[in-house]
Amino acid sequence: EVQLVESGGGLVQPGGSLRLSCAASGFTFSSSAMSWVRQAPGKGLGWVSTISGSGGSTYYADSVKGRFTISRDNSKNTLYLQMNSLRAEDTAVYYCAKRGYYDSSGYHDGFDIWGQGTMVTVSS
Amino acid sequence: QSALTQPASVSGSPGQSITISCTGTSSDVGGYNYVSWYQQHPDKAPKLMIYDVSNRPSGVSNRFSGSKSGNTASLTISGLQAEDEADYYCSSYTSSSTWVFGGGTKLTVL
């Protein structure tokens, strides 16, 4: 079964740190670009970060650049998001999602597999 | 990284068709055929409904279709059903090698 399971969310004080994990199964993880997408309470979706299958390329939203670091361990089929200097506005459900795929006709773009999300609350 | 523009809400009766627009710029929607659409029911994870502007993943009903003209993409749902009531989001790749979502549209089936 194709599955993504996030963990690591919780309550943290402003300025604090948290590391999220996302365990993948049912597909070739090492060949798949992966992303983090967040959703503040009652708000819309916001792209946070993407990492290539090899881990050699990373991309960040301006709002998290310099504070968040995306990484992966392909030997463990696990994606990570290290979040530092957290702010109240980072409070959200964080989803990991598989980004795009290749087939015989080329590259196809879209977040095609999603986890159930993990809640991060930044508050004193 | 400005969000794509979607109407806040749309509504329709069962059996009718509705269209949700998603307006960006030549640096995102207009510049790439990498527009996707997502359905999200309350307290659930989003689900991919359309990728590459107009393609449906396996298992998605053919009542859902996508298109693009210039800087505006559209999602059309035909033969509206009660279970289509949800929030819908568009997304696009951008020239900055980032991705951007729309603000979301709440679909109400009357």
CSV table of C-alpha atoms in Angstrom, one decimal:
chain,number,residue,atom,x,y,z
A,1,GLU,CA,0.0,0.0,0.0
A,2,VAL,CA,1.3,3.4,-0.9
A,3,GLN,CA,1.5,5.4,2.3
A,4,LEU,CA,3.1,8.5,3.9
A,5,VAL,CA,3.0,8.8,7.7
A,6,GLU,CA,4.1,12.0,9.4
A,7,SER,CA,5.3,12.4,13.0
A,8,GLY,CA,7.0,14.8,15.3
A,9,GLY,CA,4.5,17.6,15.6
A,10,GLY,CA,3.6,19.2,18.9
A,11,LEU,CA,3.6,22.3,21.0
A,12,VAL,CA,6.7,24.5,21.0
A,13,GLN,CA,7.5,27.9,22.3
A,14,PRO,CA,8.4,30.8,19.9
A,15,GLY,CA,12.0,30.6,18.9
A,16,GLY,CA,12.1,26.9,19.5
A,17,SER,CA,12.9,24.0,17.2
A,18,LEU,CA,11.1,20.9,16.0
A,19,ARG,CA,11.9,18.1,13.6
A,20,LEU,CA,9.2,16.4,11.6
A,21,SER,CA,9.5,13.0,10.0
A,22,CYS,CA,7.6,11.3,7.2
A,23,ALA,CA,7.9,7.6,6.6
A,24,ALA,CA,7.2,6.4,3.1
A,25,SER,CA,6.2,3.0,1.9
A,26,GLY,CA,4.7,1.3,-1.2
A,27,PHE,CA,6.7,3.3,-3.9
A,28,THR,CA,10.3,3.9,-4.9
A,29,PHE,CA,11.1,6.6,-2.4
A,30,SER,CA,14.7,7.3,-3.7
A,31,SER,CA,13.4,8.2,-7.1
A,32,SER,CA,10.7,10.5,-5.9
A,33,ALA,CA,10.9,14.2,-5.2
A,34,MET,CA,9.2,15.0,-1.9
A,35,SER,CA,7.6,18.1,-0.4
A,36,TRP,CA,6.2,19.6,2.7
A,37,VAL,CA,3.0,21.6,2.5
A,38,ARG,CA,1.3,23.3,5.5
A,39,GLN,CA,-2.2,24.5,6.3
A,40,ALA,CA,-2.8,27.0,9.1
A,41,PRO,CA,-6.0,26.5,11.1
A,42,GLY,CA,-8.9,27.6,8.9
A,43,LYS,CA,-6.6,28.7,6.1
A,44,GLY,CA,-5.5,27.4,2.7
A,45,LEU,CA,-2.6,25.2,1.6
A,46,GLY,CA,0.9,26.7,1.5
A,47,TRP,CA,3.9,25.1,-0.2
A,48,VAL,CA,6.9,25.0,2.2
A,49,SER,CA,9.8,23.0,0.7
A,50,THR,CA,10.8,20.4,-1.9
A,51,ILE,CA,13.7,18.0,-2.2
A,52,SER,CA,14.9,16.0,-5.2
A,53,GLY,CA,15.0,12.2,-5.1
A,54,SER,CA,18.8,12.2,-4.5
A,55,GLY,CA,18.6,15.0,-2.0
A,56,GLY,CA,21.0,17.1,-4.0
A,57,SER,CA,18.5,19.9,-4.7
A,58,THR,CA,16.3,21.7,-2.3
A,59,TYR,CA,13.8,24.5,-2.6
A,60,TYR,CA,12.1,26.7,0.0
A,61,ALA,CA,9.3,29.2,0.3
A,62,ASP,CA,10.6,32.7,1.2
A,63,SER,CA,8.7,32.5,4.5
A,64,VAL,CA,10.8,29.6,5.8
A,65,LYS,CA,14.2,30.1,4.0
A,66,GLY,CA,17.0,30.2,6.5
A,67,ARG,CA,14.9,28.7,9.3
A,68,PHE,CA,13.7,25.4,7.9
A,69,THR,CA,15.8,22.6,6.4
A,70,ILE,CA,14.5,19.7,4.3
A,71,SER,CA,16.4,16.5,4.1
A,72,ARG,CA,15.9,12.8,3.4
A,73,ASP,CA,17.4,9.4,4.3
A,74,ASN,CA,16.8,7.1,1.3
A,75,SER,CA,18.1,4.1,3.2
A,76,LYS,CA,15.2,4.6,5.7
A,77,ASN,CA,12.6,5.8,3.2
A,78,THR,CA,12.2,8.9,5.4
A,79,LEU,CA,11.7,12.6,4.8
A,80,TYR,CA,12.5,15.2,7.4
A,81,LEU,CA,11.8,18.9,8.1
A,82,GLN,CA,14.0,20.6,10.7
A,83,MET,CA,12.3,23.7,11.8
A,84,ASN,CA,14.2,26.3,13.8
A,85,SER,CA,13.4,29.8,15.1
A,86,LEU,CA,9.7,29.0,15.0
A,87,ARG,CA,7.1,31.7,15.0
A,88,ALA,CA,3.4,31.8,15.8
A,89,GLU,CA,2.7,32.1,12.1
A,90,ASP,CA,4.3,28.7,11.6
A,91,THR,CA,1.4,27.1,13.5
A,92,ALA,CA,-0.2,24.7,11.0
A,93,VAL,CA,-0.9,21.1,10.0
A,94,TYR,CA,2.2,20.0,8.1
A,95,TYR,CA,1.7,17.4,5.3
A,96,CYS,CA,4.4,15.6,3.5
A,97,ALA,CA,3.6,14.8,-0.2
A,98,LYS,CA,5.2,13.0,-3.1
A,99,ARG,CA,5.9,15.4,-5.9
A,100,GLY,CA,5.5,14.4,-9.5
A,101,TYR,CA,6.6,11.3,-11.4
A,102,TYR,CA,8.2,10.2,-14.6
A,103,ASP,CA,6.8,7.8,-17.1
A,104,SER,CA,7.4,7.0,-20.8
A,105,SER,CA,5.9,10.3,-21.9
A,106,GLY,CA,8.1,12.4,-19.5
A,107,TYR,CA,7.6,14.3,-16.3
A,108,HIS,CA,4.2,14.8,-14.7
A,109,ASP,CA,3.8,17.4,-12.0
A,110,GLY,CA,1.5,17.3,-9.0
A,111,PHE,CA,1.4,16.3,-5.4
A,112,ASP,CA,0.0,12.8,-6.0
A,113,ILE,CA,0.4,11.1,-2.6
A,114,TRP,CA,-0.3,12.9,0.8
A,115,GLY,CA,0.2,11.9,4.4
A,116,GLN,CA,-2.4,12.5,7.1
A,117,GLY,CA,-0.6,15.5,8.5
A,118,THR,CA,1.0,16.4,11.8
A,119,MET,CA,0.0,19.5,13.8
A,120,VAL,CA,2.6,22.0,14.9
A,121,THR,CA,1.6,24.7,17.4
A,122,VAL,CA,3.9,27.6,18.2
A,123,SER,CA,2.8,29.3,21.3
A,124,SER,CA,4.0,30.4,24.7
B,1,GLN,CA,5.5,34.0,-4.1
B,2,SER,CA,2.0,35.5,-4.3
B,3,ALA,CA,-0.9,33.0,-4.1
B,4,LEU,CA,-2.9,32.2,-7.2
B,5,THR,CA,-6.3,33.9,-7.2
B,6,GLN,CA,-9.4,31.7,-6.8
B,7,PRO,CA,-13.0,32.7,-6.0
B,8,ALA,CA,-13.7,32.2,-2.4
B,9,SER,CA,-16.9,30.2,-3.0
B,10,VAL,CA,-19.0,28.7,-5.8
B,11,SER,CA,-22.2,26.7,-5.6
B,12,GLY,CA,-24.4,24.6,-7.8
B,13,SER,CA,-27.3,22.2,-7.7
B,14,PRO,CA,-27.0,18.4,-8.1
B,15,GLY,CA,-26.6,17.5,-11.8
B,16,GLN,CA,-25.3,21.0,-12.8
B,17,SER,CA,-21.8,22.0,-13.8
B,18,ILE,CA,-19.6,24.5,-12.2
B,19,THR,CA,-16.2,26.0,-13.0
B,20,ILE,CA,-13.5,27.2,-10.6
B,21,SER,CA,-11.0,29.7,-12.0
B,22,CYS,CA,-7.3,30.0,-10.9
B,23,THR,CA,-5.5,33.1,-12.1
B,24,GLY,CA,-1.8,33.6,-11.9
B,25,THR,CA,0.9,35.2,-14.0
B,26,SER,CA,3.2,34.4,-16.9
B,27,SER,CA,5.7,33.3,-14.3
B,28,ASP,CA,3.6,30.5,-13.1
B,29,VAL,CA,0.2,29.4,-14.6
B,30,GLY,CA,0.8,31.0,-17.9
B,31,GLY,CA,4.4,29.8,-18.3
B,32,TYR,CA,4.1,26.1,-17.6
B,33,ASN,CA,1.7,23.2,-18.1
B,34,TYR,CA,2.3,22.2,-14.5
B,35,VAL,CA,-1.1,23.3,-13.0
B,36,SER,CA,-2.7,20.8,-10.7
B,37,TRP,CA,-6.0,20.7,-8.7
B,38,TYR,CA,-6.8,19.3,-5.3
B,39,GLN,CA,-10.0,18.4,-3.4
B,40,GLN,CA,-10.0,18.6,0.4
B,41,HIS,CA,-12.9,17.5,2.6
B,42,PRO,CA,-13.0,18.8,6.2
B,43,ASP,CA,-10.2,17.4,8.4
B,44,LYS,CA,-8.9,15.3,5.5
B,45,ALA,CA,-5.7,15.4,3.5
B,46,PRO,CA,-5.9,17.0,0.0
B,47,LYS,CA,-6.4,14.6,-2.9
B,48,LEU,CA,-5.0,15.2,-6.4
B,49,MET,CA,-7.8,15.6,-9.0
B,50,ILE,CA,-6.0,17.0,-12.0
B,51,TYR,CA,-2.3,17.2,-13.0
B,52,ASP,CA,-0.5,18.8,-15.9
B,53,VAL,CA,-3.5,21.2,-16.5
B,54,SER,CA,-5.9,18.6,-17.8
B,55,ASN,CA,-4.9,15.0,-16.9
B,56,ARG,CA,-6.9,12.9,-14.4
B,57,PRO,CA,-5.1,10.4,-12.1
B,58,SER,CA,-6.4,6.9,-12.2
B,59,GLY,CA,-9.5,6.6,-10.1
B,60,VAL,CA,-10.7,10.2,-10.4
B,61,SER,CA,-14.1,10.6,-12.0
B,62,ASN,CA,-14.3,11.8,-15.6
B,63,ARG,CA,-16.8,14.4,-14.3
B,64,PHE,CA,-13.7,16.4,-13.3
B,65,SER,CA,-11.8,18.2,-16.1
B,66,GLY,CA,-9.1,20.9,-16.3
B,67,SER,CA,-8.1,23.5,-18.9
B,68,LYS,CA,-5.9,26.6,-19.2
B,69,SER,CA,-6.0,29.8,-21.2
B,70,GLY,CA,-3.2,32.3,-20.8
B,71,ASN,CA,-2.6,33.0,-17.2
B,72,THR,CA,-5.9,31.4,-16.0
B,73,ALA,CA,-6.6,27.7,-15.3
B,74,SER,CA,-10.0,26.3,-14.7
B,75,LEU,CA,-11.5,23.2,-13.0
B,76,THR,CA,-14.9,22.1,-14.2
B,77,ILE,CA,-17.1,19.6,-12.4
B,78,SER,CA,-20.0,18.3,-14.3
B,79,GLY,CA,-23.0,16.4,-13.0
B,80,LEU,CA,-22.5,17.8,-9.5
B,81,GLN,CA,-23.0,15.3,-6.7
B,82,ALA,CA,-23.3,15.8,-3.0
B,83,GLU,CA,-19.9,14.3,-2.3
B,84,ASP,CA,-18.3,16.9,-4.5
B,85,GLU,CA,-18.9,19.5,-1.7
B,86,ALA,CA,-15.4,20.3,-0.5
B,87,ASP,CA,-12.6,22.9,-0.8
B,88,TYR,CA,-10.7,23.0,-4.0
B,89,TYR,CA,-7.1,24.3,-4.5
B,90,CYS,CA,-5.1,24.9,-7.6
B,91,SER,CA,-1.3,24.8,-7.7
B,92,SER,CA,1.4,25.8,-10.2
B,93,TYR,CA,5.1,25.4,-10.7
B,94,THR,CA,6.8,28.8,-10.9
B,95,SER,CA,9.8,30.3,-12.7
B,96,SER,CA,11.6,30.6,-9.3
B,97,SER,CA,11.7,26.8,-9.1
B,98,THR,CA,9.0,27.0,-6.4
B,99,TRP,CA,5.4,26.0,-6.2
B,100,VAL,CA,2.4,28.1,-5.3
B,101,PHE,CA,-1.2,27.3,-4.3
B,102,GLY,CA,-4.4,29.2,-4.8
B,103,GLY,CA,-6.3,30.6,-1.8
B,104,GLY,CA,-8.9,27.8,-2.2
B,105,THR,CA,-12.6,27.7,-3.2
B,106,LYS,CA,-15.4,26.3,-1.1
B,107,LEU,CA,-17.8,24.4,-3.3
B,108,THR,CA,-21.4,24.1,-1.9
B,109,VAL,CA,-23.8,21.6,-3.5
B,110,LEU,CA,-27.2,23.1,-2.9
